[in-house]
Amino acid sequence: MTEPASLARSLLEEGRVEVVVGYRPGTLPLRARPHFAFSPEQAAQFIWDRTCTPDLTVYLPRLKGRRVAVFVKGCDARSLVVLLQERQLSREQLVVIGLECPGVVTPDKLPPEQYQALTSATVEGEQVLLRGGSQLERVPVEQLLADPCRTCQHPDPVIQDYLIPTNCGRREREDPYGVVAQFERLEREERWVRLEREVADCIGCYACRQACPLCYCPDCFTDRFQPRWVGPIWSTSDALFFHLARALHLAGRCVDCGACVRACPLGIDLRHVYKRLEQAVKERFGYVPGLDPEAPPVLGTFRPEDPGDFIK
């Protein structure tokens, strides 16, 4: 089996790339961290396991112009495809190292007090070993599996130059739009109340925007003063406007990598909004984002047969 460290080392030794972007063990249990290797010696720290949650393609636009190798899971590869479609990256300057992904775990599924008491945690097969002092607890991976992984329809990278396999087996995928159905069973007024409640804690830190690989605009609409889109004092209405406008900007682009939810310090989760827009684009235009780097972006094209019943 190809090891991440040995592959990265050979790419750097051969001079094929200037930097490799991958994962290394983090300082907190169950949280791998991004790692940038500029020399063969630095490549020794690379790992690949179920704690490798970050979408590393968020860093690629900042490395434009360099020859870069990047590790990508299934959802990350789809983010990469969208970036290529939108001419933010050059395929010729990229070496894509695909990772067969059985789904990643997130410590956010643990009660905060339990996670804070951990001294270490490791994933062994389909179990997670949690150690806190002299206590050892085994929990199934399924219990800590990230929500996007439960419904992911494309766990393997759709674009790759190399592939690092996994020993983990395949799992049944849940309905990708089940979260949408739950939300839409609510009455219209209840939906709005739920949205307000979900964003009420938002502090306007924009961590979701910064973590998203597809929020690459150098000048975000929320940072503008002419015109000013959000007030000088952050309010629930400002939060609603920001999150819903951002969702519209990601329609036909979001690949459900979960980076925005992981980055939020308040745990705000609007996945049902993003999935509803994904569902609408798929139903109306037969388009799933991030599958074909040669396909034009769905909202950047026009066909006479496109549905137009929304135009009055």
mmCIF file of C-alpha atoms in Angstrom:
data_model
loop_
_atom_site.group_PDB
_atom_site.id
_atom_site.type_symbol
_atom_site.label_atom_id
_atom_site.label_comp_id
_atom_site.label_asym_id
_atom_site.label_seq_id
_atom_site.Cartn_x
_atom_site.Cartn_y
_atom_site.Cartn_z
ATOM 1 C CA MET A 1 0.000 0.000 0.000
ATOM 2 C CA THR A 2 1.293 3.454 -0.903
ATOM 3 C CA GLU A 3 2.064 5.527 2.170
ATOM 4 C CA PRO A 4 1.337 9.288 2.180
ATOM 5 C CA ALA A 5 4.767 10.160 3.580
ATOM 6 C CA SER A 6 6.763 8.096 1.085
ATOM 7 C CA LEU A 7 4.782 9.370 -1.896
ATOM 8 C CA ALA A 8 5.127 12.992 -0.804
ATOM 9 C CA ARG A 9 8.831 12.522 -0.191
ATOM 10 C CA SER A 10 9.440 11.096 -3.670
ATOM 11 C CA LEU A 11 7.527 13.941 -5.333
ATOM 12 C CA LEU A 12 9.684 16.490 -3.525
ATOM 13 C CA GLU A 13 12.942 14.611 -4.079
ATOM 14 C CA GLU A 14 12.256 14.315 -7.801
ATOM 15 C CA GLY A 15 11.470 18.031 -7.995
ATOM 16 C CA ARG A 16 8.026 17.413 -9.449
ATOM 17 C CA VAL A 17 6.429 19.788 -6.959
ATOM 18 C CA GLU A 18 7.541 22.652 -4.734
ATOM 19 C CA VAL A 19 5.178 21.912 -1.867
ATOM 20 C CA VAL A 20 2.913 19.080 -0.732
ATOM 21 C CA VAL A 21 -0.264 19.915 1.194
ATOM 22 C CA GLY A 22 -1.512 17.105 3.407
ATOM 23 C CA TYR A 23 -2.232 16.096 6.995
ATOM 24 C CA ARG A 24 -0.179 15.589 10.144
ATOM 25 C CA PRO A 25 -1.223 14.579 13.672
ATOM 26 C CA GLY A 26 -2.887 17.412 15.537
ATOM 27 C CA THR A 27 -2.339 18.635 19.063
ATOM 28 C CA LEU A 28 -5.911 17.723 20.081
ATOM 29 C CA PRO A 29 -7.455 14.220 20.075
ATOM 30 C CA LEU A 30 -9.179 13.155 16.831
ATOM 31 C CA ARG A 31 -8.121 16.345 15.024
ATOM 32 C CA ALA A 32 -5.476 16.026 12.324
ATOM 33 C CA ARG A 33 -4.076 19.347 11.122
ATOM 34 C CA PRO A 34 -2.970 20.648 7.706
ATOM 35 C CA HIS A 35 0.716 20.200 6.945
ATOM 36 C CA PHE A 36 2.818 21.888 4.264
ATOM 37 C CA ALA A 37 6.014 20.100 3.243
ATOM 38 C CA PHE A 38 8.585 22.089 1.275
ATOM 39 C CA SER A 39 11.387 19.544 1.698
ATOM 40 C CA PRO A 40 11.621 15.731 1.666
ATOM 41 C CA GLU A 41 12.408 15.761 5.385
ATOM 42 C CA GLN A 42 9.169 17.579 6.197
ATOM 43 C CA ALA A 43 7.205 14.926 4.275
ATOM 44 C CA ALA A 44 7.857 12.361 7.014
ATOM 45 C CA GLN A 45 5.014 13.806 9.111
ATOM 46 C CA PHE A 46 2.218 13.108 6.625
ATOM 47 C CA ILE A 47 -0.596 10.774 7.686
ATOM 48 C CA TRP A 48 -3.940 9.613 6.355
ATOM 49 C CA ASP A 49 -6.611 8.303 8.688
ATOM 50 C CA ARG A 50 -10.193 9.027 9.703
ATOM 51 C CA THR A 51 -9.218 12.104 11.723
ATOM 52 C CA CYS A 52 -8.150 13.953 8.544
ATOM 53 C CA THR A 53 -11.230 16.138 8.202
ATOM 54 C CA PRO A 54 -10.050 19.533 6.779
ATOM 55 C CA ASP A 55 -10.661 20.278 3.106
ATOM 56 C CA LEU A 56 -7.149 21.221 2.002
ATOM 57 C CA THR A 57 -8.204 22.729 -1.319
ATOM 58 C CA VAL A 58 -8.986 25.965 0.558
ATOM 59 C CA TYR A 59 -5.241 26.697 0.528
ATOM 60 C CA LEU A 60 -4.649 26.147 -3.184
ATOM 61 C CA PRO A 61 -5.666 29.588 -4.539
ATOM 62 C CA ARG A 62 -3.049 31.101 -2.189
ATOM 63 C CA LEU A 63 -0.401 28.842 -3.737
ATOM 64 C CA LYS A 64 -1.317 29.765 -7.321
ATOM 65 C CA GLY A 65 1.752 29.825 -9.534
ATOM 66 C CA ARG A 66 3.555 27.073 -7.611
ATOM 67 C CA ARG A 67 3.735 23.404 -8.472
ATOM 68 C CA VAL A 68 1.668 21.815 -5.715
ATOM 69 C CA ALA A 69 0.691 18.301 -4.684
ATOM 70 C CA VAL A 70 -2.449 18.051 -2.561
ATOM 71 C CA PHE A 71 -4.184 15.223 -0.707
ATOM 72 C CA VAL A 72 -7.919 15.065 -1.413
ATOM 73 C CA LYS A 73 -10.793 12.946 -0.165
ATOM 74 C CA GLY A 74 -13.942 12.490 -2.255
ATOM 75 C CA CYS A 75 -15.576 15.782 -1.246
ATOM 76 C CA ASP A 76 -12.256 17.659 -1.415
ATOM 77 C CA ALA A 77 -11.707 16.427 -4.963
ATOM 78 C CA ARG A 78 -15.085 17.829 -5.944
ATOM 79 C CA SER A 79 -14.113 21.202 -4.431
ATOM 80 C CA LEU A 80 -10.973 21.019 -6.551
ATOM 81 C CA VAL A 81 -13.034 20.330 -9.672
ATOM 82 C CA VAL A 82 -15.170 23.428 -9.033
ATOM 83 C CA LEU A 83 -12.027 25.541 -8.580
ATOM 84 C CA LEU A 84 -10.707 24.199 -11.892
ATOM 85 C CA GLN A 85 -14.033 24.878 -13.623
ATOM 86 C CA GLU A 86 -13.955 28.461 -12.383
ATOM 87 C CA ARG A 87 -10.368 28.969 -13.581
ATOM 88 C CA GLN A 88 -8.999 29.543 -10.108
ATOM 89 C CA LEU A 89 -6.328 26.862 -10.565
ATOM 90 C CA SER A 90 -4.280 25.335 -13.362
ATOM 91 C CA ARG A 91 -4.446 21.550 -13.637
ATOM 92 C CA GLU A 92 -0.944 21.455 -15.105
ATOM 93 C CA GLN A 93 0.530 22.800 -11.874
ATOM 94 C CA LEU A 94 -1.238 20.268 -9.632
ATOM 95 C CA VAL A 95 -0.443 16.728 -8.592
ATOM 96 C CA VAL A 96 -3.618 15.295 -7.066
ATOM 97 C CA ILE A 97 -3.172 12.542 -4.473
ATOM 98 C CA GLY A 98 -6.540 10.876 -4.028
ATOM 99 C CA LEU A 99 -7.582 9.285 -0.744
ATOM 100 C CA GLU A 100 -10.139 6.487 -0.653
ATOM 101 C CA CYS A 101 -12.443 7.771 2.062
ATOM 102 C CA PRO A 102 -14.561 5.561 4.331
ATOM 103 C CA GLY A 103 -15.819 8.650 6.161
ATOM 104 C CA VAL A 104 -14.102 10.810 8.763
ATOM 105 C CA VAL A 105 -14.852 11.149 12.457
ATOM 106 C CA THR A 106 -15.514 14.366 14.313
ATOM 107 C CA PRO A 107 -15.069 14.953 18.045
ATOM 108 C CA ASP A 108 -17.988 17.381 17.835
ATOM 109 C CA LYS A 109 -20.199 14.321 18.264
ATOM 110 C CA LEU A 110 -18.873 13.861 21.793
ATOM 111 C CA PRO A 111 -20.259 15.789 24.771
ATOM 112 C CA PRO A 112 -17.938 18.780 25.409
ATOM 113 C CA GLU A 113 -17.101 17.642 28.937
ATOM 114 C CA GLN A 114 -16.122 14.173 27.690
ATOM 115 C CA TYR A 115 -13.920 15.562 24.930
ATOM 116 C CA GLN A 116 -12.197 17.989 27.300
ATOM 117 C CA ALA A 117 -11.325 15.089 29.599
ATOM 118 C CA LEU A 118 -9.602 13.088 26.832
ATOM 119 C CA THR A 119 -5.854 12.607 26.961
ATOM 120 C CA SER A 120 -5.701 10.699 23.663
ATOM 121 C CA ALA A 121 -7.895 9.004 21.088
ATOM 122 C CA THR A 122 -7.155 6.619 18.239
ATOM 123 C CA VAL A 123 -9.190 5.020 15.478
ATOM 124 C CA GLU A 124 -8.752 1.259 15.169
ATOM 125 C CA GLY A 125 -10.815 -0.285 12.428
ATOM 126 C CA GLU A 126 -14.446 0.500 13.103
ATOM 127 C CA GLN A 127 -13.870 1.572 16.685
ATOM 128 C CA VAL A 128 -12.551 4.722 18.339
ATOM 129 C CA LEU A 129 -10.515 4.274 21.521
ATOM 130 C CA LEU A 130 -11.017 7.192 23.898
ATOM 131 C CA ARG A 131 -8.591 7.576 26.785
ATOM 132 C CA GLY A 132 -9.137 9.952 29.663
ATOM 133 C CA GLY A 133 -6.671 9.443 32.485
ATOM 134 C CA SER A 134 -6.928 5.790 33.493
ATOM 135 C CA GLN A 135 -10.279 5.338 31.731
ATOM 136 C CA LEU A 136 -10.563 3.626 28.341
ATOM 137 C CA GLU A 137 -13.772 3.620 26.331
ATOM 138 C CA ARG A 138 -14.480 2.105 22.939
ATOM 139 C CA VAL A 139 -17.150 3.675 20.775
ATOM 140 C CA PRO A 140 -18.149 2.699 17.220
ATOM 141 C CA VAL A 141 -16.905 4.909 14.395
ATOM 142 C CA GLU A 142 -20.521 5.225 13.285
ATOM 143 C CA GLN A 143 -21.273 7.192 16.445
ATOM 144 C CA LEU A 144 -18.666 9.849 15.633
ATOM 145 C CA LEU A 145 -19.048 9.891 11.847
ATOM 146 C CA ALA A 146 -19.382 13.374 10.329
ATOM 147 C CA ASP A 147 -22.872 14.111 8.979
ATOM 148 C CA PRO A 148 -21.787 14.758 5.353
ATOM 149 C CA CYS A 149 -20.045 11.361 5.334
ATOM 150 C CA ARG A 150 -23.324 9.619 6.158
ATOM 151 C CA THR A 151 -24.892 10.760 2.896
ATOM 152 C CA CYS A 152 -21.816 11.158 0.654
ATOM 153 C CA GLN A 153 -22.490 9.672 -2.781
ATOM 154 C CA HIS A 154 -18.934 10.153 -4.081
ATOM 155 C CA PRO A 155 -16.518 8.965 -1.379
ATOM 156 C CA ASP A 156 -13.702 8.307 -3.846
ATOM 157 C CA PRO A 157 -11.922 11.180 -5.610
ATOM 158 C CA VAL A 158 -13.308 11.993 -9.055
ATOM 159 C CA ILE A 159 -9.931 13.426 -10.061
ATOM 160 C CA GLN A 160 -6.520 12.022 -9.123
ATOM 161 C CA ASP A 161 -2.975 11.317 -10.263
ATOM 162 C CA TYR A 162 -2.246 8.876 -7.444
ATOM 163 C CA LEU A 163 -4.576 6.938 -5.177
ATOM 164 C CA ILE A 164 -3.949 5.936 -1.574
ATOM 165 C CA PRO A 165 -6.390 3.127 -0.699
ATOM 166 C CA THR A 166 -7.986 2.392 2.644
ATOM 167 C CA ASN A 167 -8.476 -0.903 4.435
ATOM 168 C CA CYS A 168 -11.916 0.127 5.674
ATOM 169 C CA GLY A 169 -15.015 -1.371 4.160
ATOM 170 C CA ARG A 170 -17.862 0.390 2.400
ATOM 171 C CA ARG A 171 -20.929 1.555 4.291
ATOM 172 C CA GLU A 172 -24.529 2.132 3.341
ATOM 173 C CA ARG A 173 -25.270 5.724 2.365
ATOM 174 C CA GLU A 174 -28.237 7.533 3.835
ATOM 175 C CA ASP A 175 -30.673 9.658 1.830
ATOM 176 C CA PRO A 176 -28.649 12.767 0.856
ATOM 177 C CA TYR A 177 -31.753 14.933 1.111
ATOM 178 C CA GLY A 178 -33.219 13.488 4.286
ATOM 179 C CA VAL A 179 -32.181 16.619 6.192
ATOM 180 C CA VAL A 180 -34.087 18.694 3.626
ATOM 181 C CA ALA A 181 -37.246 16.605 3.996
ATOM 182 C CA GLN A 182 -37.174 17.061 7.769
ATOM 183 C CA PHE A 183 -36.938 20.832 7.398
ATOM 184 C CA GLU A 184 -39.647 21.068 4.756
ATOM 185 C CA ARG A 185 -42.120 19.138 6.880
ATOM 186 C CA LEU A 186 -42.308 22.241 9.049
ATOM 187 C CA GLU A 187 -44.873 24.933 8.335
ATOM 188 C CA ARG A 188 -43.552 28.021 6.530
ATOM 189 C CA GLU A 189 -43.589 30.171 9.669
ATOM 190 C CA GLU A 190 -41.878 27.427 11.664
ATOM 191 C CA ARG A 191 -39.097 27.229 9.083
ATOM 192 C CA TRP A 192 -38.377 30.923 9.400
ATOM 193 C CA VAL A 193 -38.383 30.702 13.196
ATOM 194 C CA ARG A 194 -35.953 27.793 13.021
ATOM 195 C CA LEU A 195 -33.623 29.718 10.711
ATOM 196 C CA GLU A 196 -33.648 32.691 13.051
ATOM 197 C CA ARG A 197 -32.950 30.429 16.001
ATOM 198 C CA GLU A 198 -30.081 28.688 14.209
ATOM 199 C CA VAL A 199 -28.248 31.919 13.351
ATOM 200 C CA ALA A 200 -29.131 33.833 16.521
ATOM 201 C CA ASP A 201 -25.760 32.971 18.090
ATOM 202 C CA CYS A 202 -23.752 34.043 15.022
ATOM 203 C CA ILE A 203 -21.086 36.599 15.973
ATOM 204 C CA GLY A 204 -20.104 37.504 12.423
ATOM 205 C CA CYS A 205 -16.599 36.035 12.684
ATOM 206 C CA TYR A 206 -16.822 34.694 9.086
ATOM 207 C CA ALA A 207 -15.000 31.490 10.040
ATOM 208 C CA CYS A 208 -17.386 29.587 7.743
ATOM 209 C CA ARG A 209 -16.437 31.834 4.846
ATOM 210 C CA GLN A 210 -12.727 31.513 5.530
ATOM 211 C CA ALA A 211 -12.862 27.712 5.782
ATOM 212 C CA CYS A 212 -14.893 27.264 2.586
ATOM 213 C CA PRO A 213 -12.698 26.407 -0.420
ATOM 214 C CA LEU A 214 -15.240 28.045 -2.746
ATOM 215 C CA CYS A 215 -15.446 31.390 -0.909
ATOM 216 C CA TYR A 216 -12.329 32.730 -2.600
ATOM 217 C CA CYS A 217 -13.457 36.251 -3.511
ATOM 218 C CA PRO A 218 -10.758 38.751 -2.411
ATOM 219 C CA ASP A 219 -13.502 41.297 -1.736
ATOM 220 C CA CYS A 220 -16.531 39.725 -0.030
ATOM 221 C CA PHE A 221 -19.826 41.600 -0.264
ATOM 222 C CA THR A 222 -19.993 41.748 3.545
ATOM 223 C CA ASP A 223 -16.710 43.686 3.703
ATOM 224 C CA ARG A 224 -17.921 46.486 1.449
ATOM 225 C CA PHE A 225 -18.897 49.920 2.685
ATOM 226 C CA GLN A 226 -20.258 51.194 -0.646
ATOM 227 C CA PRO A 227 -22.923 49.884 -0.508
ATOM 228 C CA ARG A 228 -22.979 48.556 3.051
ATOM 229 C CA TRP A 229 -24.731 45.201 3.185
ATOM 230 C CA VAL A 230 -24.558 44.532 6.938
ATOM 231 C CA GLY A 231 -24.896 46.933 9.845
ATOM 232 C CA PRO A 232 -22.060 48.213 12.035
ATOM 233 C CA ILE A 233 -23.581 46.309 14.969
ATOM 234 C CA TRP A 234 -24.105 42.619 14.137
ATOM 235 C CA SER A 235 -27.698 41.491 14.598
ATOM 236 C CA THR A 236 -29.803 38.426 13.854
ATOM 237 C CA SER A 237 -31.089 40.066 10.663
ATOM 238 C CA ASP A 238 -27.482 40.676 9.553
ATOM 239 C CA ALA A 239 -26.651 37.044 10.295
ATOM 240 C CA LEU A 240 -29.664 35.816 8.320
ATOM 241 C CA PHE A 241 -28.767 38.029 5.381
ATOM 242 C CA PHE A 242 -25.137 36.885 5.373
ATOM 243 C CA HIS A 243 -25.851 33.167 5.666
ATOM 244 C CA LEU A 244 -28.664 33.092 3.114
ATOM 245 C CA ALA A 245 -26.754 35.258 0.635
ATOM 246 C CA ARG A 246 -23.713 33.029 1.033
ATOM 247 C CA ALA A 247 -25.902 29.967 0.452
ATOM 248 C CA LEU A 248 -27.184 31.474 -2.803
ATOM 249 C CA HIS A 249 -23.611 32.222 -3.890
ATOM 250 C CA LEU A 250 -22.815 28.529 -3.379
ATOM 251 C CA ALA A 251 -25.853 27.183 -5.258
ATOM 252 C CA GLY A 252 -24.660 24.662 -7.822
ATOM 253 C CA ARG A 253 -21.166 24.843 -6.302
ATOM 254 C CA CYS A 254 -21.301 23.521 -2.720
ATOM 255 C CA VAL A 255 -20.048 19.928 -2.457
ATOM 256 C CA ASP A 256 -21.128 19.353 1.173
ATOM 257 C CA CYS A 257 -17.597 18.982 2.567
ATOM 258 C CA GLY A 258 -18.748 20.301 5.950
ATOM 259 C CA ALA A 259 -15.867 22.758 6.355
ATOM 260 C CA CYS A 260 -18.193 25.630 7.312
ATOM 261 C CA VAL A 261 -19.865 23.685 10.123
ATOM 262 C CA ARG A 262 -16.553 22.421 11.510
ATOM 263 C CA ALA A 263 -15.122 25.940 11.550
ATOM 264 C CA CYS A 264 -18.038 27.606 13.333
ATOM 265 C CA PRO A 265 -17.182 28.292 16.991
ATOM 266 C CA LEU A 266 -20.917 28.364 17.850
ATOM 267 C CA GLY A 267 -21.845 25.145 16.038
ATOM 268 C CA ILE A 268 -24.204 26.822 13.539
ATOM 269 C CA ASP A 269 -25.321 24.233 10.998
ATOM 270 C CA LEU A 270 -27.270 25.320 7.905
ATOM 271 C CA ARG A 271 -26.591 22.152 5.984
ATOM 272 C CA HIS A 272 -30.299 21.706 5.244
ATOM 273 C CA VAL A 273 -30.253 25.050 3.360
ATOM 274 C CA TYR A 274 -27.247 24.119 1.234
ATOM 275 C CA LYS A 275 -28.619 20.660 0.517
ATOM 276 C CA ARG A 276 -31.971 22.130 -0.563
ATOM 277 C CA LEU A 277 -30.210 24.319 -3.123
ATOM 278 C CA GLU A 278 -28.163 21.328 -4.273
ATOM 279 C CA GLN A 279 -31.373 19.343 -4.677
ATOM 280 C CA ALA A 280 -33.039 22.137 -6.666
ATOM 281 C CA VAL A 281 -30.098 22.416 -9.069
ATOM 282 C CA LYS A 282 -30.038 18.648 -9.554
ATOM 283 C CA GLU A 283 -33.787 18.411 -10.178
ATOM 284 C CA ARG A 284 -34.028 21.409 -12.508
ATOM 285 C CA PHE A 285 -30.775 21.148 -14.431
ATOM 286 C CA GLY A 286 -29.580 17.568 -13.887
ATOM 287 C CA TYR A 287 -26.332 18.903 -12.485
ATOM 288 C CA VAL A 288 -24.231 17.719 -9.531
ATOM 289 C CA PRO A 289 -21.316 20.027 -8.688
ATOM 290 C CA GLY A 290 -17.719 18.888 -8.767
ATOM 291 C CA LEU A 291 -17.907 15.804 -10.966
ATOM 292 C CA ASP A 292 -16.508 16.959 -14.314
ATOM 293 C CA PRO A 293 -13.691 19.540 -14.618
ATOM 294 C CA GLU A 294 -14.502 19.981 -18.311
ATOM 295 C CA ALA A 295 -18.168 20.826 -17.727
ATOM 296 C CA PRO A 296 -19.093 24.512 -17.528
ATOM 297 C CA PRO A 297 -20.512 25.762 -14.204
ATOM 298 C CA VAL A 298 -24.270 25.251 -14.183
ATOM 299 C CA LEU A 299 -25.061 28.898 -13.364
ATOM 300 C CA GLY A 300 -22.616 30.100 -16.006
ATOM 301 C CA THR A 301 -24.483 28.488 -18.878
ATOM 302 C CA PHE A 302 -27.803 28.888 -20.647
ATOM 303 C CA ARG A 303 -29.845 26.426 -22.659
ATOM 304 C CA PRO A 304 -33.160 27.269 -24.335
ATOM 305 C CA GLU A 305 -34.735 24.230 -22.687
ATOM 306 C CA ASP A 306 -33.744 25.331 -19.165
ATOM 307 C CA PRO A 307 -36.744 25.560 -16.811
ATOM 308 C CA GLY A 308 -38.088 29.108 -16.720
ATOM 309 C CA ASP A 309 -41.349 28.797 -14.830
ATOM 310 C CA PHE A 310 -39.984 30.988 -12.043
ATOM 311 C CA ILE A 311 -39.963 33.991 -14.434
ATOM 312 C CA LYS A 312 -43.251 35.859 -14.234
#
